[in-house]
Amino acid sequence: MSETLQLAKQLIARHSLTPLDDGCIDIIGARLAPLGFSLEKMRCGEVDNLWARRGSTGPLVCFAGHTDVVPAGPLNQWLSDPFTPTVRDGMLYGRGASDMKGSLAAFVTAIEKFVAACPLHRGSIALLLTSDEEGVAVDGTVRVVDALRERNEPIDYCIVGEPTSDTKTGDTIKNGRRGSLSGVLTVKGVQGHIAYPHLVKNPIHLAAPAIAELAATTWDNGNEYFPPTSWQVSNIHGGTGATNVVPGTVDITFNFRFSTASTVDGLKQKTHAILDRHGLEYDMQWELSAKPYLTPRGSLVDAASAAIRQVQGITAELSTSGGTSDGRFIADICPQVLEVGPLNATIHKLNECVAVADLDALSEIYRLILVRLLVEPENASGERS
């Protein structure tokens, strides 16, 4: 059993349902402390966070991830207990195997191997962990980032271990994510009996042309890395439940998934201009849950791409698709953030699993990224510096 597999099994055995960490951070901290890492626990509410750092100079390379997992779902539909890590046919089964305890194990073993070979490497290595990624994400990574910002401790490079790959580990690198801006639009009318239309103002009818225009609007054309911004309605609610009553209001919940080609203020202004043009009486509540971020081609992308090519023999594709991740918080203090992880085919599903071979491949990819970023070019083979 490889070191990475052994550690992954230890972590999967912990019932770390959001926001519980259930000892995962202590397991990892015990591996890092002998390597010279200073361990700083930051507990916020029910959430356990860890900032572990080796070294005090730059550049600082940070691995970031989460110890919490989503609920297992119906236990009788799992082939084995989700918190009893089980290897079958070359696959490691268990909740969090791919999202993302496998990556956490690969982080640790990659760091151990790198430090053993290069104890005098330049710069610093850090690990940022939280137990609040799968939940509301208000007391997790964002709190650690706030603390680092306050004491002027920026990160130069960050690798997030989210499961990013499609068909082979390493085939996809997330080099950015779209922003998420939601709104609840309340259009006002006049409630009344449906048989007396001259005495009512139906807010659904009033809102319909504006909704059609919002849906048809081109918000931007995207750019090299991002698709065009999307506006989507997720819920419409109006009425009392009776078939003979025109409602007084209608609530429309919508969301922008937007790229770096747009700004939050620009999207808001354009939305209000459309609503005002239709003469609506309305209230609006906005919520920004994620800003877009982007890491263009550069030293971190090059290091990750080269490592994947060396280990897996493939060329990784850069992508900004999918939902949000904690990379959105780290990007506030780190100019280069990437997500590199295993296959995402079974995340959040019953019988979540990861290939055992992929765990060791991922560990080697992470190690080679450290070599390329923290070892002098003439020692880039990974030999002792």
GROMACS .gro file of C-alpha atoms in nm:
model
  385
    1MET     CA    1   0.000   0.000   0.000
    2SER     CA    2   0.144   0.335  -0.103
    3GLU     CA    3   0.184   0.619   0.145
    4THR     CA    4  -0.073   0.823  -0.044
    5LEU     CA    5  -0.332   0.545  -0.041
    6GLN     CA    6  -0.272   0.478   0.327
    7LEU     CA    7  -0.322   0.843   0.420
    8ALA     CA    8  -0.627   0.878   0.196
    9LYS     CA    9  -0.787   0.582   0.374
   10GLN     CA   10  -0.715   0.739   0.713
   11LEU     CA   11  -0.889   1.060   0.607
   12ILE     CA   12  -1.188   0.890   0.444
   13ALA     CA   13  -1.251   0.699   0.767
   14ARG     CA   14  -1.323   1.030   0.943
   15HIS     CA   15  -1.690   1.135   0.949
   16SER     CA   16  -1.613   1.493   0.847
   17LEU     CA   17  -1.956   1.604   0.730
   18THR     CA   18  -1.967   1.981   0.682
   19PRO     CA   19  -1.875   2.169   0.899
   20LEU     CA   20  -1.704   1.890   1.096
   21ASP     CA   21  -1.337   1.813   1.047
   22ASP     CA   22  -1.341   1.509   1.280
   23GLY     CA   23  -0.966   1.505   1.328
   24CYS     CA   24  -0.851   1.523   0.965
   25ILE     CA   25  -0.648   1.837   1.028
   26ASP     CA   26  -0.473   1.673   1.323
   27ILE     CA   27  -0.381   1.371   1.108
   28ILE     CA   28  -0.231   1.596   0.843
   29GLY     CA   29  -0.065   1.827   1.095
   30ALA     CA   30   0.110   1.530   1.252
   31ARG     CA   31   0.269   1.454   0.915
   32LEU     CA   32   0.372   1.814   0.849
   33ALA     CA   33   0.519   1.910   1.188
   34PRO     CA   34   0.828   1.683   1.158
   35LEU     CA   35   0.903   1.851   0.823
   36GLY     CA   36   0.944   2.189   0.991
   37PHE     CA   37   0.596   2.328   0.929
   38SER     CA   38   0.451   2.574   1.178
   39LEU     CA   39   0.087   2.482   1.242
   40GLU     CA   40  -0.166   2.756   1.301
   41LYS     CA   41  -0.519   2.642   1.373
   42MET     CA   42  -0.793   2.896   1.311
   43ARG     CA   43  -1.127   2.782   1.448
   44CYS     CA   44  -1.423   2.997   1.346
   45GLY     CA   45  -1.760   2.897   1.487
   46GLU     CA   46  -1.795   2.525   1.418
   47VAL     CA   47  -1.533   2.528   1.142
   48ASP     CA   48  -1.174   2.407   1.176
   49ASN     CA   49  -0.913   2.573   0.959
   50LEU     CA   50  -0.539   2.518   0.932
   51TRP     CA   51  -0.261   2.737   0.800
   52ALA     CA   52   0.064   2.539   0.791
   53ARG     CA   53   0.383   2.693   0.656
   54ARG     CA   54   0.742   2.582   0.607
   55GLY     CA   55   0.984   2.868   0.547
   56SER     CA   56   0.957   3.245   0.574
   57THR     CA   57   1.074   3.374   0.238
   58GLY     CA   58   0.920   3.391  -0.106
   59PRO     CA   59   0.803   3.260  -0.335
   60LEU     CA   60   0.528   3.094  -0.132
   61VAL     CA   61   0.363   2.789  -0.291
   62CYS     CA   62   0.037   2.693  -0.123
   63PHE     CA   63  -0.171   2.378  -0.153
   64ALA     CA   64  -0.535   2.439  -0.058
   65GLY     CA   65  -0.824   2.206   0.007
   66HIS     CA   66  -1.108   2.099   0.233
   67THR     CA   67  -1.152   1.813   0.476
   68ASP     CA   68  -1.533   1.828   0.486
   69VAL     CA   69  -1.756   1.608   0.271
   70VAL     CA   70  -2.120   1.604   0.166
   71PRO     CA   71  -2.368   1.355   0.319
   72ALA     CA   72  -2.342   0.998   0.194
   73GLY     CA   73  -2.708   0.957   0.100
   74PRO     CA   74  -2.888   0.620   0.127
   75LEU     CA   75  -2.641   0.382   0.288
   76ASN     CA   76  -2.813   0.077   0.143
   77GLN     CA   77  -2.722   0.197  -0.205
   78TRP     CA   78  -2.349   0.201  -0.133
   79LEU     CA   79  -2.153  -0.114  -0.220
   80SER     CA   80  -1.957  -0.063   0.102
   81ASP     CA   81  -1.983   0.171   0.400
   82PRO     CA   82  -1.897   0.524   0.277
   83PHE     CA   83  -1.673   0.584   0.579
   84THR     CA   84  -1.499   0.249   0.563
   85PRO     CA   85  -1.246   0.305   0.282
   86THR     CA   86  -1.246   0.001   0.058
   87VAL     CA   87  -1.030  -0.092  -0.240
   88ARG     CA   88  -1.198  -0.297  -0.513
   89ASP     CA   89  -1.068  -0.356  -0.863
   90GLY     CA   90  -0.807  -0.084  -0.832
   91MET     CA   91  -1.054   0.179  -0.707
   92LEU     CA   92  -1.068   0.335  -0.361
   93TYR     CA   93  -1.430   0.377  -0.251
   94GLY     CA   94  -1.554   0.612   0.019
   95ARG     CA   95  -1.713   0.952   0.071
   96GLY     CA   96  -1.451   1.212  -0.012
   97ALA     CA   97  -1.228   0.976  -0.209
   98SER     CA   98  -1.219   1.214  -0.504
   99ASP     CA   99  -1.363   1.527  -0.339
  100MET     CA  100  -1.116   1.576  -0.197
  101LYS     CA  101  -0.940   1.357   0.058
  102GLY     CA  102  -0.745   1.183  -0.215
  103SER     CA  103  -0.596   1.517  -0.317
  104LEU     CA  104  -0.517   1.605   0.046
  105ALA     CA  105  -0.325   1.281   0.085
  106ALA     CA  106  -0.139   1.350  -0.240
  107PHE     CA  107  -0.051   1.701  -0.115
  108VAL     CA  108   0.109   1.561   0.198
  109THR     CA  109   0.308   1.281   0.037
  110ALA     CA  110   0.425   1.513  -0.242
  111ILE     CA  111   0.553   1.760   0.019
  112GLU     CA  112   0.722   1.482   0.217
  113LYS     CA  113   0.906   1.351  -0.087
  114PHE     CA  114   1.002   1.699  -0.203
  115VAL     CA  115   1.138   1.810   0.135
  116ALA     CA  116   1.332   1.485   0.174
  117ALA     CA  117   1.504   1.547  -0.161
  118CYS     CA  118   1.530   1.927  -0.137
  119PRO     CA  119   1.547   2.029   0.231
  120LEU     CA  120   1.718   2.358   0.141
  121HIS     CA  121   1.472   2.458  -0.129
  122ARG     CA  122   1.415   2.827  -0.183
  123GLY     CA  123   1.093   2.999  -0.083
  124SER     CA  124   0.819   2.849   0.131
  125ILE     CA  125   0.550   2.580   0.118
  126ALA     CA  126   0.209   2.616   0.280
  127LEU     CA  127  -0.104   2.412   0.324
  128LEU     CA  128  -0.443   2.581   0.372
  129LEU     CA  129  -0.722   2.352   0.492
  130THR     CA  130  -1.084   2.412   0.593
  131SER     CA  131  -1.389   2.209   0.693
  132ASP     CA  132  -1.633   2.461   0.543
  133GLU     CA  133  -1.610   2.428   0.165
  134GLU     CA  134  -1.909   2.210   0.093
  135GLY     CA  135  -2.137   2.427   0.311
  136VAL     CA  136  -2.200   2.799   0.332
  137ALA     CA  137  -1.826   2.872   0.317
  138VAL     CA  138  -1.835   3.175   0.546
  139ASP     CA  139  -1.604   3.055   0.826
  140GLY     CA  140  -1.355   2.861   0.618
  141THR     CA  141  -1.098   2.961   0.359
  142VAL     CA  142  -1.226   3.317   0.345
  143ARG     CA  143  -1.141   3.361   0.716
  144VAL     CA  144  -0.788   3.234   0.666
  145VAL     CA  145  -0.744   3.463   0.366
  146ASP     CA  146  -0.866   3.758   0.574
  147ALA     CA  147  -0.609   3.679   0.844
  148LEU     CA  148  -0.327   3.647   0.590
  149ARG     CA  149  -0.426   3.976   0.428
  150GLU     CA  150  -0.433   4.158   0.759
  151ARG     CA  151  -0.077   4.055   0.838
  152ASN     CA  152   0.044   4.110   0.482
  153GLU     CA  153   0.124   3.746   0.410
  154PRO     CA  154   0.050   3.704   0.038
  155ILE     CA  155   0.064   3.378  -0.155
  156ASP     CA  156   0.255   3.363  -0.484
  157TYR     CA  157   0.121   3.035  -0.622
  158CYS     CA  158  -0.174   2.822  -0.513
  159ILE     CA  159  -0.284   2.474  -0.622
  160VAL     CA  160  -0.635   2.375  -0.515
  161GLY     CA  161  -0.698   2.001  -0.512
  162GLU     CA  162  -1.053   2.004  -0.649
  163PRO     CA  163  -1.139   1.712  -0.880
  164THR     CA  164  -1.095   1.875  -1.220
  165SER     CA  165  -1.023   1.589  -1.459
  166ASP     CA  166  -1.269   1.442  -1.709
  167THR     CA  167  -1.135   1.114  -1.848
  168LYS     CA  168  -0.776   1.091  -1.721
  169THR     CA  169  -0.623   1.254  -1.416
  170GLY     CA  170  -0.446   1.568  -1.527
  171ASP     CA  171  -0.636   1.617  -1.852
  172THR     CA  172  -0.801   1.937  -1.726
  173ILE     CA  173  -0.665   2.228  -1.523
  174LYS     CA  174  -0.908   2.488  -1.394
  175ASN     CA  175  -0.728   2.819  -1.439
  176GLY     CA  176  -1.022   3.034  -1.333
  177ARG     CA  177  -1.388   3.034  -1.245
  178ARG     CA  178  -1.686   3.244  -1.338
  179GLY     CA  179  -1.841   3.480  -1.087
  180SER     CA  180  -2.188   3.422  -0.943
  181LEU     CA  181  -2.427   3.714  -0.897
  182SER     CA  182  -2.784   3.641  -0.789
  183GLY     CA  183  -3.088   3.863  -0.766
  184VAL     CA  184  -3.440   3.843  -0.631
  185LEU     CA  185  -3.667   4.071  -0.832
  186THR     CA  186  -4.008   4.155  -0.686
  187VAL     CA  187  -4.241   4.311  -0.942
  188LYS     CA  188  -4.540   4.490  -0.792
  189GLY     CA  189  -4.895   4.494  -0.924
  190VAL     CA  190  -5.246   4.520  -0.783
  191GLN     CA  191  -5.416   4.207  -0.645
  192GLY     CA  192  -5.779   4.141  -0.724
  193HIS     CA  193  -6.046   3.912  -0.864
  194ILE     CA  194  -5.941   3.751  -1.187
  195ALA     CA  195  -6.287   3.820  -1.340
  196TYR     CA  196  -6.234   4.197  -1.313
  197PRO     CA  197  -5.915   4.262  -1.507
  198HIS     CA  198  -5.981   4.637  -1.524
  199LEU     CA  199  -5.943   4.654  -1.145
  200VAL     CA  200  -5.610   4.470  -1.121
  201LYS     CA  201  -5.253   4.498  -1.242
  202ASN     CA  202  -5.109   4.154  -1.306
  203PRO     CA  203  -4.738   4.167  -1.214
  204ILE     CA  204  -4.666   3.845  -1.401
  205HIS     CA  205  -4.796   3.995  -1.725
  206LEU     CA  206  -4.604   4.316  -1.656
  207ALA     CA  207  -4.279   4.131  -1.589
  208ALA     CA  208  -4.297   3.891  -1.883
  209PRO     CA  209  -4.164   4.128  -2.155
  210ALA     CA  210  -3.877   4.237  -1.932
  211ILE     CA  211  -3.788   3.875  -1.856
  212ALA     CA  212  -3.786   3.799  -2.226
  213GLU     CA  213  -3.550   4.090  -2.292
  214LEU     CA  214  -3.320   3.993  -2.006
  215ALA     CA  215  -3.302   3.637  -2.137
  216ALA     CA  216  -3.224   3.757  -2.490
  217THR     CA  217  -2.962   4.014  -2.389
  218THR     CA  218  -2.597   3.963  -2.483
  219TRP     CA  219  -2.416   4.065  -2.165
  220ASP     CA  220  -2.070   4.012  -2.307
  221ASN     CA  221  -1.894   3.792  -2.561
  222GLY     CA  222  -1.662   3.622  -2.318
  223ASN     CA  223  -1.290   3.608  -2.394
  224GLU     CA  224  -1.009   3.361  -2.459
  225TYR     CA  225  -1.074   3.174  -2.136
  226PHE     CA  226  -1.441   3.235  -2.057
  227PRO     CA  227  -1.770   3.173  -2.241
  228PRO     CA  228  -2.020   3.460  -2.265
  229THR     CA  229  -2.194   3.561  -1.945
  230SER     CA  230  -2.517   3.370  -1.881
  231TRP     CA  231  -2.838   3.505  -1.722
  232GLN     CA  232  -3.081   3.238  -1.602
  233VAL     CA  233  -3.408   3.240  -1.408
  234SER     CA  234  -3.409   2.975  -1.135
  235ASN     CA  235  -3.749   3.037  -0.976
  236ILE     CA  236  -4.071   3.234  -1.027
  237HIS     CA  237  -4.330   3.258  -0.754
  238GLY     CA  238  -4.655   3.454  -0.748
  239GLY     CA  239  -5.012   3.410  -0.642
  240THR     CA  240  -5.213   3.288  -0.345
  241GLY     CA  241  -5.275   2.939  -0.479
  242ALA     CA  242  -5.630   3.025  -0.579
  243THR     CA  243  -5.724   3.014  -0.948
  244ASN     CA  244  -5.943   3.325  -0.930
  245VAL     CA  245  -5.697   3.572  -0.773
  246VAL     CA  246  -5.451   3.791  -0.959
  247PRO     CA  247  -5.140   3.823  -0.738
  248GLY     CA  248  -5.017   4.153  -0.605
  249THR     CA  249  -4.652   4.066  -0.657
  250VAL     CA  250  -4.432   3.816  -0.835
  251ASP     CA  251  -4.085   3.712  -0.715
  252ILE     CA  252  -3.828   3.617  -0.978
  253THR     CA  253  -3.498   3.464  -0.869
  254PHE     CA  254  -3.218   3.473  -1.123
  255ASN     CA  255  -2.844   3.428  -1.149
  256PHE     CA  256  -2.557   3.559  -1.357
  257ARG     CA  257  -2.258   3.332  -1.416
  258PHE     CA  258  -2.023   3.598  -1.544
  259SER     CA  259  -1.674   3.621  -1.678
  260THR     CA  260  -1.393   3.871  -1.641
  261ALA     CA  261  -1.537   4.040  -1.949
  262SER     CA  262  -1.810   4.192  -1.727
  263THR     CA  263  -1.819   4.371  -1.393
  264VAL     CA  264  -2.065   4.339  -1.107
  265ASP     CA  265  -2.165   4.706  -1.131
  266GLY     CA  266  -2.202   4.683  -1.507
  267LEU     CA  267  -2.437   4.384  -1.486
  268LYS     CA  268  -2.647   4.552  -1.219
  269GLN     CA  269  -2.674   4.877  -1.412
  270LYS     CA  270  -2.773   4.701  -1.734
  271THR     CA  271  -3.037   4.495  -1.551
  272HIS     CA  272  -3.193   4.799  -1.387
  273ALA     CA  273  -3.193   4.987  -1.718
  274ILE     CA  274  -3.397   4.708  -1.881
  275LEU     CA  275  -3.644   4.692  -1.593
  276ASP     CA  276  -3.684   5.070  -1.587
  277ARG     CA  277  -3.738   5.081  -1.963
  278HIS     CA  278  -4.036   4.849  -1.917
  279GLY     CA  279  -4.185   5.085  -1.659
  280LEU     CA  280  -4.196   4.829  -1.381
  281GLU     CA  281  -4.249   4.907  -1.016
  282TYR     CA  282  -4.012   4.670  -0.840
  283ASP     CA  283  -3.771   4.593  -0.559
  284MET     CA  284  -3.439   4.418  -0.608
  285GLN     CA  285  -3.212   4.228  -0.371
  286TRP     CA  286  -2.863   4.143  -0.497
  287GLU     CA  287  -2.617   3.885  -0.364
  288LEU     CA  288  -2.263   3.839  -0.492
  289SER     CA  289  -2.141   3.492  -0.391
  290ALA     CA  290  -1.830   3.474  -0.610
  291LYS     CA  291  -1.615   3.706  -0.814
  292PRO     CA  292  -1.456   3.571  -1.132
  293TYR     CA  293  -1.084   3.508  -1.132
  294LEU     CA  294  -0.836   3.402  -1.394
  295THR     CA  295  -0.480   3.274  -1.403
  296PRO     CA  296  -0.346   3.321  -1.756
  297ARG     CA  297  -0.058   3.123  -1.898
  298GLY     CA  298   0.255   3.186  -1.693
  299SER     CA  299   0.489   3.022  -1.445
  300LEU     CA  300   0.226   2.824  -1.252
  301VAL     CA  301   0.035   2.706  -1.558
  302ASP     CA  302   0.364   2.610  -1.719
  303ALA     CA  303   0.480   2.420  -1.410
  304ALA     CA  304   0.153   2.228  -1.375
  305SER     CA  305   0.130   2.152  -1.746
  306ALA     CA  306   0.487   2.024  -1.759
  307ALA     CA  307   0.436   1.808  -1.450
  308ILE     CA  308   0.122   1.650  -1.594
  309ARG     CA  309   0.292   1.589  -1.927
  310GLN     CA  310   0.588   1.421  -1.752
  311VAL     CA  311   0.375   1.197  -1.528
  312GLN     CA  312   0.072   1.125  -1.745
  313GLY     CA  313   0.204   1.180  -2.096
  314ILE     CA  314  -0.085   1.412  -2.186
  315THR     CA  315  -0.136   1.780  -2.253
  316ALA     CA  316  -0.370   1.938  -2.001
  317GLU     CA  317  -0.655   2.158  -2.121
  318LEU     CA  318  -0.716   2.491  -1.949
  319SER     CA  319  -1.079   2.538  -1.846
  320THR     CA  320  -1.295   2.779  -1.646
  321SER     CA  321  -1.613   2.571  -1.660
  322GLY     CA  322  -1.814   2.446  -1.365
  323GLY     CA  323  -1.929   2.604  -1.043
  324THR     CA  324  -1.731   2.790  -0.779
  325SER     CA  325  -1.450   2.678  -0.551
  326ASP     CA  326  -1.250   2.825  -0.265
  327GLY     CA  327  -1.006   2.947  -0.526
  328ARG     CA  328  -1.232   3.251  -0.551
  329PHE     CA  329  -1.124   3.359  -0.202
  330ILE     CA  330  -0.756   3.277  -0.241
  331ALA     CA  331  -0.737   3.477  -0.566
  332ASP     CA  332  -0.778   3.794  -0.357
  333ILE     CA  333  -0.426   3.750  -0.218
  334CYS     CA  334  -0.268   3.525  -0.479
  335PRO     CA  335  -0.214   3.622  -0.845
  336GLN     CA  336  -0.183   3.264  -0.971
  337VAL     CA  337  -0.441   3.005  -0.862
  338LEU     CA  338  -0.502   2.669  -1.032
  339GLU     CA  339  -0.719   2.369  -0.956
  340VAL     CA  340  -0.554   2.036  -1.034
  341GLY     CA  341  -0.712   1.714  -0.916
  342PRO     CA  342  -0.847   1.368  -0.997
  343LEU     CA  343  -1.150   1.260  -1.200
  344ASN     CA  344  -1.478   1.429  -1.111
  345ALA     CA  345  -1.708   1.153  -1.245
  346THR     CA  346  -1.826   1.031  -0.904
  347ILE     CA  347  -1.810   1.340  -0.683
  348HIS     CA  348  -2.111   1.384  -0.453
  349LYS     CA  349  -2.252   1.057  -0.591
  350LEU     CA  350  -2.323   0.720  -0.435
  351ASN     CA  351  -2.014   0.496  -0.439
  352GLU     CA  352  -1.772   0.785  -0.483
  353CYS     CA  353  -1.430   0.653  -0.579
  354VAL     CA  354  -1.086   0.733  -0.713
  355ALA     CA  355  -0.836   0.512  -0.891
  356VAL     CA  356  -0.557   0.400  -0.659
  357ALA     CA  357  -0.302   0.458  -0.936
  358ASP     CA  358  -0.428   0.814  -0.976
  359LEU     CA  359  -0.344   0.895  -0.615
  360ASP     CA  360   0.025   0.824  -0.669
  361ALA     CA  361   0.020   1.000  -1.007
  362LEU     CA  362  -0.136   1.306  -0.846
  363SER     CA  363   0.124   1.307  -0.568
  364GLU     CA  364   0.401   1.300  -0.826
  365ILE     CA  365   0.238   1.582  -1.024
  366TYR     CA  366   0.224   1.797  -0.710
  367ARG     CA  367   0.587   1.712  -0.626
  368LEU     CA  368   0.708   1.812  -0.969
  369ILE     CA  369   0.520   2.142  -0.947
  370LEU     CA  370   0.717   2.216  -0.630
  371VAL     CA  371   1.039   2.120  -0.804
  372ARG     CA  372   0.973   2.357  -1.092
  373LEU     CA  373   0.874   2.647  -0.867
  374LEU     CA  374   1.112   2.612  -0.571
  375VAL     CA  375   1.426   2.448  -0.706
  376GLU     CA  376   1.681   2.641  -0.905
  377PRO     CA  377   1.652   2.569  -1.281
  378GLU     CA  378   1.982   2.381  -1.287
  379ASN     CA  379   1.848   2.144  -1.019
  380ALA     CA  380   1.504   2.103  -1.174
  381SER     CA  381   1.545   1.725  -1.188
  382GLY     CA  382   1.439   1.720  -0.824
  383GLU     CA  383   1.779   1.628  -0.681
  384ARG     CA  384   1.894   1.776  -0.350
  385SER     CA  385   1.946   2.154  -0.385
   0.00000   0.00000   0.00000
